[in-house]
């Protein structure tokens, strides 16, 4: 059987770093790890091809070649998924959909021949049987009641990738998170018991990448890298040994809960293993909001001190922040700005709260009759529920906050705070050829052409004087900043301004409609009747 694996297109987003890619020469930040993992599970005799629409367009001939098209993605990729499905149907090619979006919203993919919910490791025979059966009505492979062991997950088919298409590779060491954050869909999809691959599996994936010639960034896409701390502490010494044997070919980044900062041993192990970046969910400096959203792990730690500790150890902290909790008042915007600007957090991902399908938050809002509709995964429009805070205040305040965070002086100040603080890390100061190429591009584009050039030169010269070991960090942060600043200015702020205008127009229309309604004719009623009417109202 011939299978075409299609990775749908992402719209321009903060996470896509599309404006940074011209500096790197890559077409996309990350490869489609889910699809190449599925590819490794399929029968060995099947012919497989991969098409990543974030790198190049999909040709009709590729669809005609295939017996079936596999499409997997997230909610934010839904429009592209539907476009691929429509093209495959037009060419009479069977379509299989899977991934987070079909798992949480299967009804939105009724145009597929086969919908796969949840994880696939234990259900390949069911998938194969469905593909070999005659085509008929839409079939659903429902989510299993149990989560499969990660020991069943094979080394992804990295060989299907053109490695030069990507700025960074990705691997997965574990799935699941032990916490109970109300807004999170990860625990609904992958469960609250973290499952981890064996040391042998992880090292085999490293070796597969190294054998293909990959040297550079590797993003560990785990939901919470430290969800199973004992297992991670057992794994990391082997990762350190691998890195030392091969001259630190990889720079790792990952996601973890911010209470990582409480574990000095684990932080030291991660740095020694070559981790240089970690994304943490801080969400809010408000204890009331954190308590209500069940992110209680953040209440047991000084959030500012935690970030400073991780940054000093050599881990660049990227952080997520959310606005729109029921506990948020008009003061939340300045509280978020003050916390972020006081922290060495260059990349601060602030977004409006969205109710994702089948989360605890979603179910609560349904009970409270506050849900407006399904989330598209877009945090830069209006909330998909009725917020407690006045909606215009929320959206306008959010827009102002983003403008403040990605004003060039503010962004570069946070970069400087990290670069001056971060200690040297193994392999972190090594300048590769591509780093030099990137530096030359940055020096011309940012240092000469862009209006923010003075901030760049200030960071560069200060780094060369006081923290030369972090020159590579300064270059990377400059490149990332180009995306964050341009995307904020050119896309996000205009869209939020449009949302504010929509809210005002709706309110004006409601007020005009109310004004046109006839007033109640109470003046002609006898006084006793008017009194009775008022009392009964």
PDB file of N, CA and C in Angstrom, residues 151-214:
ATOM      1  N   UNK A 151       7.079   2.160  25.658  1.00  0.00           N
ATOM      2  CA  UNK A 151       8.025   1.140  25.193  1.00  0.00           C
ATOM      3  C   UNK A 151       7.623   0.603  23.823  1.00  0.00           C
ATOM      4  N   UNK A 152       6.374   0.851  23.429  1.00  0.00           N
ATOM      5  CA  UNK A 152       5.892   0.399  22.123  1.00  0.00           C
ATOM      6  C   UNK A 152       6.172   1.411  21.016  1.00  0.00           C
ATOM      7  N   UNK A 153       6.658   2.588  21.394  1.00  0.00           N
ATOM      8  CA  UNK A 153       6.857   3.649  20.402  1.00  0.00           C
ATOM      9  C   UNK A 153       8.212   3.484  19.719  1.00  0.00           C
ATOM     10  N   UNK A 154       8.237   3.355  18.391  1.00  0.00           N
ATOM     11  CA  UNK A 154       9.495   3.091  17.688  1.00  0.00           C
ATOM     12  C   UNK A 154      10.288   4.368  17.424  1.00  0.00           C
ATOM     13  N   UNK A 155      11.511   4.207  16.949  1.00  0.00           N
ATOM     14  CA  UNK A 155      12.297   5.349  16.485  1.00  0.00           C
ATOM     15  C   UNK A 155      11.591   5.964  15.282  1.00  0.00           C
ATOM     16  N   UNK A 156      11.287   7.250  15.325  1.00  0.00           N
ATOM     17  CA  UNK A 156      10.591   7.876  14.191  1.00  0.00           C
ATOM     18  C   UNK A 156      11.382   7.737  12.890  1.00  0.00           C
ATOM     19  N   UNK A 157      10.682   7.823  11.772  1.00  0.00           N
ATOM     20  CA  UNK A 157      11.304   7.711  10.460  1.00  0.00           C
ATOM     21  C   UNK A 157      11.918   9.059  10.061  1.00  0.00           C
ATOM     22  N   UNK A 158      13.005   9.422  10.756  1.00  0.00           N
ATOM     23  CA  UNK A 158      13.694  10.669  10.424  1.00  0.00           C
ATOM     24  C   UNK A 158      14.199  10.665   8.982  1.00  0.00           C
ATOM     25  N   UNK A 159      14.402   9.471   8.435  1.00  0.00           N
ATOM     26  CA  UNK A 159      14.915   9.376   7.066  1.00  0.00           C
ATOM     27  C   UNK A 159      13.916   9.875   6.028  1.00  0.00           C
ATOM     28  N   UNK A 160      12.646  10.031   6.392  1.00  0.00           N
ATOM     29  CA  UNK A 160      11.658  10.569   5.459  1.00  0.00           C
ATOM     30  C   UNK A 160      11.760  12.088   5.327  1.00  0.00           C
ATOM     31  N   UNK A 161      12.507  12.708   6.219  1.00  0.00           N
ATOM     32  CA  UNK A 161      12.643  14.161   6.230  1.00  0.00           C
ATOM     33  C   UNK A 161      13.797  14.612   5.348  1.00  0.00           C
ATOM     34  N   UNK A 162      13.672  15.810   4.800  1.00  0.00           N
ATOM     35  CA  UNK A 162      14.831  16.520   4.284  1.00  0.00           C
ATOM     36  C   UNK A 162      15.309  17.409   5.436  1.00  0.00           C
ATOM     37  N   UNK A 163      16.361  16.995   6.107  1.00  0.00           N
ATOM     38  CA  UNK A 163      16.756  17.645   7.353  1.00  0.00           C
ATOM     39  C   UNK A 163      17.011  19.134   7.179  1.00  0.00           C
ATOM     40  N   UNK A 164      17.513  19.533   6.008  1.00  0.00           N
ATOM     41  CA  UNK A 164      17.810  20.951   5.791  1.00  0.00           C
ATOM     42  C   UNK A 164      16.550  21.808   5.726  1.00  0.00           C
ATOM     43  N   UNK A 165      15.381  21.179   5.648  1.00  0.00           N
ATOM     44  CA  UNK A 165      14.131  21.944   5.652  1.00  0.00           C
ATOM     45  C   UNK A 165      13.822  22.526   7.025  1.00  0.00           C
ATOM     46  N   UNK A 166      14.503  22.040   8.072  1.00  0.00           N
ATOM     47  CA  UNK A 166      14.100  22.362   9.437  1.00  0.00           C
ATOM     48  C   UNK A 166      15.219  23.032  10.225  1.00  0.00           C
ATOM     49  N   UNK A 167      14.804  23.973  11.062  1.00  0.00           N
ATOM     50  CA  UNK A 167      15.770  24.650  11.926  1.00  0.00           C
ATOM     51  C   UNK A 167      16.143  23.780  13.115  1.00  0.00           C
ATOM     52  N   UNK A 168      15.247  22.899  13.514  1.00  0.00           N
ATOM     53  CA  UNK A 168      15.435  22.104  14.728  1.00  0.00           C
ATOM     54  C   UNK A 168      14.756  20.752  14.534  1.00  0.00           C
ATOM     55  N   UNK A 169      15.341  19.702  15.064  1.00  0.00           N
ATOM     56  CA  UNK A 169      14.691  18.396  15.080  1.00  0.00           C
ATOM     57  C   UNK A 169      13.848  18.269  16.350  1.00  0.00           C
ATOM     58  N   UNK A 170      13.014  17.241  16.404  1.00  0.00           N
ATOM     59  CA  UNK A 170      12.217  17.021  17.609  1.00  0.00           C
ATOM     60  C   UNK A 170      12.155  15.537  17.927  1.00  0.00           C
ATOM     61  N   UNK A 171      12.116  15.253  19.205  1.00  0.00           N
ATOM     62  CA  UNK A 171      11.933  13.892  19.696  1.00  0.00           C
ATOM     63  C   UNK A 171      10.977  13.951  20.883  1.00  0.00           C
ATOM     64  N   UNK A 172      10.478  12.789  21.269  1.00  0.00           N
ATOM     65  CA  UNK A 172       9.603  12.705  22.434  1.00  0.00           C
ATOM     66  C   UNK A 172      10.122  11.625  23.360  1.00  0.00           C
ATOM     67  N   UNK A 173      10.378  12.007  24.611  1.00  0.00           N
ATOM     68  CA  UNK A 173      10.837  11.038  25.599  1.00  0.00           C
ATOM     69  C   UNK A 173       9.692  10.526  26.467  1.00  0.00           C
ATOM     70  N   UNK A 174       8.654  11.352  26.661  1.00  0.00           N
ATOM     71  CA  UNK A 174       7.550  10.938  27.531  1.00  0.00           C
ATOM     72  C   UNK A 174       6.253  11.589  27.077  1.00  0.00           C
ATOM     73  N   UNK A 175       5.142  11.073  27.585  1.00  0.00           N
ATOM     74  CA  UNK A 175       3.819  11.658  27.355  1.00  0.00           C
ATOM     75  C   UNK A 175       3.090  11.746  28.685  1.00  0.00           C
ATOM     76  N   UNK A 176       2.225  12.764  28.800  1.00  0.00           N
ATOM     77  CA  UNK A 176       1.410  12.905  29.998  1.00  0.00           C
ATOM     78  C   UNK A 176       1.986  13.907  30.978  1.00  0.00           C
ATOM     79  N   UNK A 177       1.138  14.363  31.882  1.00  0.00           N
ATOM     80  CA  UNK A 177       1.538  15.338  32.903  1.00  0.00           C
ATOM     81  C   UNK A 177       0.745  15.050  34.173  1.00  0.00           C
ATOM     82  N   UNK A 178       1.392  15.094  35.340  1.00  0.00           N
ATOM     83  CA  UNK A 178       0.694  14.712  36.573  1.00  0.00           C
ATOM     84  C   UNK A 178      -0.220  15.792  37.147  1.00  0.00           C
ATOM     85  N   UNK A 179      -0.212  16.998  36.582  1.00  0.00           N
ATOM     86  CA  UNK A 179      -0.966  18.094  37.187  1.00  0.00           C
ATOM     87  C   UNK A 179      -2.386  18.190  36.623  1.00  0.00           C
ATOM     88  N   UNK A 180      -3.169  19.157  37.140  1.00  0.00           N
ATOM     89  CA  UNK A 180      -4.607  19.171  36.855  1.00  0.00           C
ATOM     90  C   UNK A 180      -5.078  20.528  36.322  1.00  0.00           C
ATOM     91  N   UNK A 181      -4.252  21.255  35.617  1.00  0.00           N
ATOM     92  CA  UNK A 181      -4.621  22.590  35.145  1.00  0.00           C
ATOM     93  C   UNK A 181      -5.947  22.536  34.387  1.00  0.00           C
ATOM     94  N   UNK A 182      -6.879  23.394  34.778  1.00  0.00           N
ATOM     95  CA  UNK A 182      -8.247  23.316  34.270  1.00  0.00           C
ATOM     96  C   UNK A 182      -8.326  23.540  32.767  1.00  0.00           C
ATOM     97  N   UNK A 183      -7.460  24.386  32.228  1.00  0.00           N
ATOM     98  CA  UNK A 183      -7.536  24.763  30.814  1.00  0.00           C
ATOM     99  C   UNK A 183      -6.786  23.810  29.892  1.00  0.00           C
ATOM    100  N   UNK A 184      -6.076  22.848  30.428  1.00  0.00           N
ATOM    101  CA  UNK A 184      -5.141  22.041  29.643  1.00  0.00           C
ATOM    102  C   UNK A 184      -5.819  20.836  29.003  1.00  0.00           C
ATOM    103  N   UNK A 185      -5.549  20.642  27.688  1.00  0.00           N
ATOM    104  CA  UNK A 185      -6.095  19.460  27.014  1.00  0.00           C
ATOM    105  C   UNK A 185      -5.116  18.291  26.988  1.00  0.00           C
ATOM    106  N   UNK A 186      -3.872  18.530  27.382  1.00  0.00           N
ATOM    107  CA  UNK A 186      -2.860  17.465  27.370  1.00  0.00           C
ATOM    108  C   UNK A 186      -3.275  16.313  28.281  1.00  0.00           C
ATOM    109  N   UNK A 187      -3.751  16.651  29.486  1.00  0.00           N
ATOM    110  CA  UNK A 187      -4.112  15.589  30.428  1.00  0.00           C
ATOM    111  C   UNK A 187      -5.361  14.842  29.967  1.00  0.00           C
ATOM    112  N   UNK A 188      -6.174  15.474  29.112  1.00  0.00           N
ATOM    113  CA  UNK A 188      -7.346  14.795  28.567  1.00  0.00           C
ATOM    114  C   UNK A 188      -6.942  13.826  27.458  1.00  0.00           C
ATOM    115  N   UNK A 189      -5.923  14.198  26.683  1.00  0.00           N
ATOM    116  CA  UNK A 189      -5.495  13.368  25.552  1.00  0.00           C
ATOM    117  C   UNK A 189      -4.531  12.276  26.006  1.00  0.00           C
ATOM    118  N   UNK A 190      -3.547  12.645  26.839  1.00  0.00           N
ATOM    119  CA  UNK A 190      -2.460  11.720  27.176  1.00  0.00           C
ATOM    120  C   UNK A 190      -2.475  11.235  28.619  1.00  0.00           C
ATOM    121  N   UNK A 191      -3.356  11.775  29.442  1.00  0.00           N
ATOM    122  CA  UNK A 191      -3.469  11.275  30.803  1.00  0.00           C
ATOM    123  C   UNK A 191      -2.555  11.976  31.794  1.00  0.00           C
ATOM    124  N   UNK A 192      -2.769  11.655  33.075  1.00  0.00           N
ATOM    125  CA  UNK A 192      -2.028  12.307  34.157  1.00  0.00           C
ATOM    126  C   UNK A 192      -0.938  11.415  34.739  1.00  0.00           C
ATOM    127  N   UNK A 193      -0.702  10.277  34.120  1.00  0.00           N
ATOM    128  CA  UNK A 193       0.393   9.404  34.562  1.00  0.00           C
ATOM    129  C   UNK A 193       1.478   9.458  33.493  1.00  0.00           C
ATOM    130  N   UNK A 194       2.566  10.190  33.737  1.00  0.00           N
ATOM    131  CA  UNK A 194       3.609  10.313  32.716  1.00  0.00           C
ATOM    132  C   UNK A 194       4.220   8.957  32.378  1.00  0.00           C
ATOM    133  N   UNK A 195       4.330   8.699  31.086  1.00  0.00           N
ATOM    134  CA  UNK A 195       4.940   7.462  30.584  1.00  0.00           C
ATOM    135  C   UNK A 195       6.216   7.835  29.850  1.00  0.00           C
ATOM    136  N   UNK A 196       7.273   7.097  30.072  1.00  0.00           N
ATOM    137  CA  UNK A 196       8.575   7.481  29.528  1.00  0.00           C
ATOM    138  C   UNK A 196       9.190   6.331  28.738  1.00  0.00           C
ATOM    139  N   UNK A 197       9.935   6.680  27.701  1.00  0.00           N
ATOM    140  CA  UNK A 197      10.644   5.677  26.916  1.00  0.00           C
ATOM    141  C   UNK A 197      11.834   5.145  27.705  1.00  0.00           C
ATOM    142  N   UNK A 198      12.323   3.997  27.291  1.00  0.00           N
ATOM    143  CA  UNK A 198      13.520   3.439  27.921  1.00  0.00           C
ATOM    144  C   UNK A 198      14.747   4.224  27.481  1.00  0.00           C
ATOM    145  N   UNK A 199      15.807   4.096  28.259  1.00  0.00           N
ATOM    146  CA  UNK A 199      17.074   4.736  27.891  1.00  0.00           C
ATOM    147  C   UNK A 199      17.529   4.270  26.519  1.00  0.00           C
ATOM    148  N   UNK A 200      17.372   2.991  26.247  1.00  0.00           N
ATOM    149  CA  UNK A 200      17.803   2.443  24.956  1.00  0.00           C
ATOM    150  C   UNK A 200      17.029   3.079  23.799  1.00  0.00           C
ATOM    151  N   UNK A 201      15.742   3.295  23.984  1.00  0.00           N
ATOM    152  CA  UNK A 201      14.944   3.931  22.928  1.00  0.00           C
ATOM    153  C   UNK A 201      15.426   5.353  22.649  1.00  0.00           C
ATOM    154  N   UNK A 202      15.641   6.107  23.716  1.00  0.00           N
ATOM    155  CA  UNK A 202      16.062   7.501  23.553  1.00  0.00           C
ATOM    156  C   UNK A 202      17.416   7.585  22.862  1.00  0.00           C
ATOM    157  N   UNK A 203      18.360   6.767  23.306  1.00  0.00           N
ATOM    158  CA  UNK A 203      19.692   6.789  22.696  1.00  0.00           C
ATOM    159  C   UNK A 203      19.639   6.343  21.237  1.00  0.00           C
ATOM    160  N   UNK A 204      18.748   5.417  20.923  1.00  0.00           N
ATOM    161  CA  UNK A 204      18.601   4.981  19.529  1.00  0.00           C
ATOM    162  C   UNK A 204      18.112   6.136  18.650  1.00  0.00           C
ATOM    163  N   UNK A 205      17.239   6.968  19.182  1.00  0.00           N
ATOM    164  CA  UNK A 205      16.763   8.118  18.409  1.00  0.00           C
ATOM    165  C   UNK A 205      17.878   9.144  18.218  1.00  0.00           C
ATOM    166  N   UNK A 206      18.668   9.368  19.273  1.00  0.00           N
ATOM    167  CA  UNK A 206      19.827  10.256  19.127  1.00  0.00           C
ATOM    168  C   UNK A 206      20.755   9.743  18.037  1.00  0.00           C
ATOM    169  N   UNK A 207      21.018   8.459  18.077  1.00  0.00           N
ATOM    170  CA  UNK A 207      21.957   7.868  17.120  1.00  0.00           C
ATOM    171  C   UNK A 207      21.403   7.943  15.703  1.00  0.00           C
ATOM    172  N   UNK A 208      20.092   7.765  15.560  1.00  0.00           N
ATOM    173  CA  UNK A 208      19.480   7.870  14.234  1.00  0.00           C
ATOM    174  C   UNK A 208      19.664   9.271  13.659  1.00  0.00           C
ATOM    175  N   UNK A 209      19.487  10.283  14.490  1.00  0.00           N
ATOM    176  CA  UNK A 209      19.692  11.659  14.031  1.00  0.00           C
ATOM    177  C   UNK A 209      21.155  11.917  13.700  1.00  0.00           C
ATOM    178  N   UNK A 210      22.035  11.444  14.559  1.00  0.00           N
ATOM    179  CA  UNK A 210      23.470  11.666  14.333  1.00  0.00           C
ATOM    180  C   UNK A 210      23.929  10.957  13.063  1.00  0.00           C
ATOM    181  N   UNK A 211      23.412   9.742  12.829  1.00  0.00           N
ATOM    182  CA  UNK A 211      23.802   8.984  11.637  1.00  0.00           C
ATOM    183  C   UNK A 211      23.355   9.675  10.353  1.00  0.00           C
ATOM    184  N   UNK A 212      22.268  10.441  10.438  1.00  0.00           N
ATOM    185  CA  UNK A 212      21.789  11.186   9.269  1.00  0.00           C
ATOM    186  C   UNK A 212      22.518  12.511   9.088  1.00  0.00           C
ATOM    187  N   UNK A 213      23.422  12.811  10.035  1.00  0.00           N
ATOM    188  CA  UNK A 213      24.225  14.021   9.911  1.00  0.00           C
ATOM    189  C   UNK A 213      23.678  15.233  10.626  1.00  0.00           C
ATOM    190  N   UNK A 214      22.695  15.022  11.516  1.00  0.00           N
ATOM    191  CA  UNK A 214      22.126  16.181  12.203  1.00  0.00           C
ATOM    192  C   UNK A 214      23.021  16.637  13.347  1.00  0.00           C
TER     193      UNK A 214
END
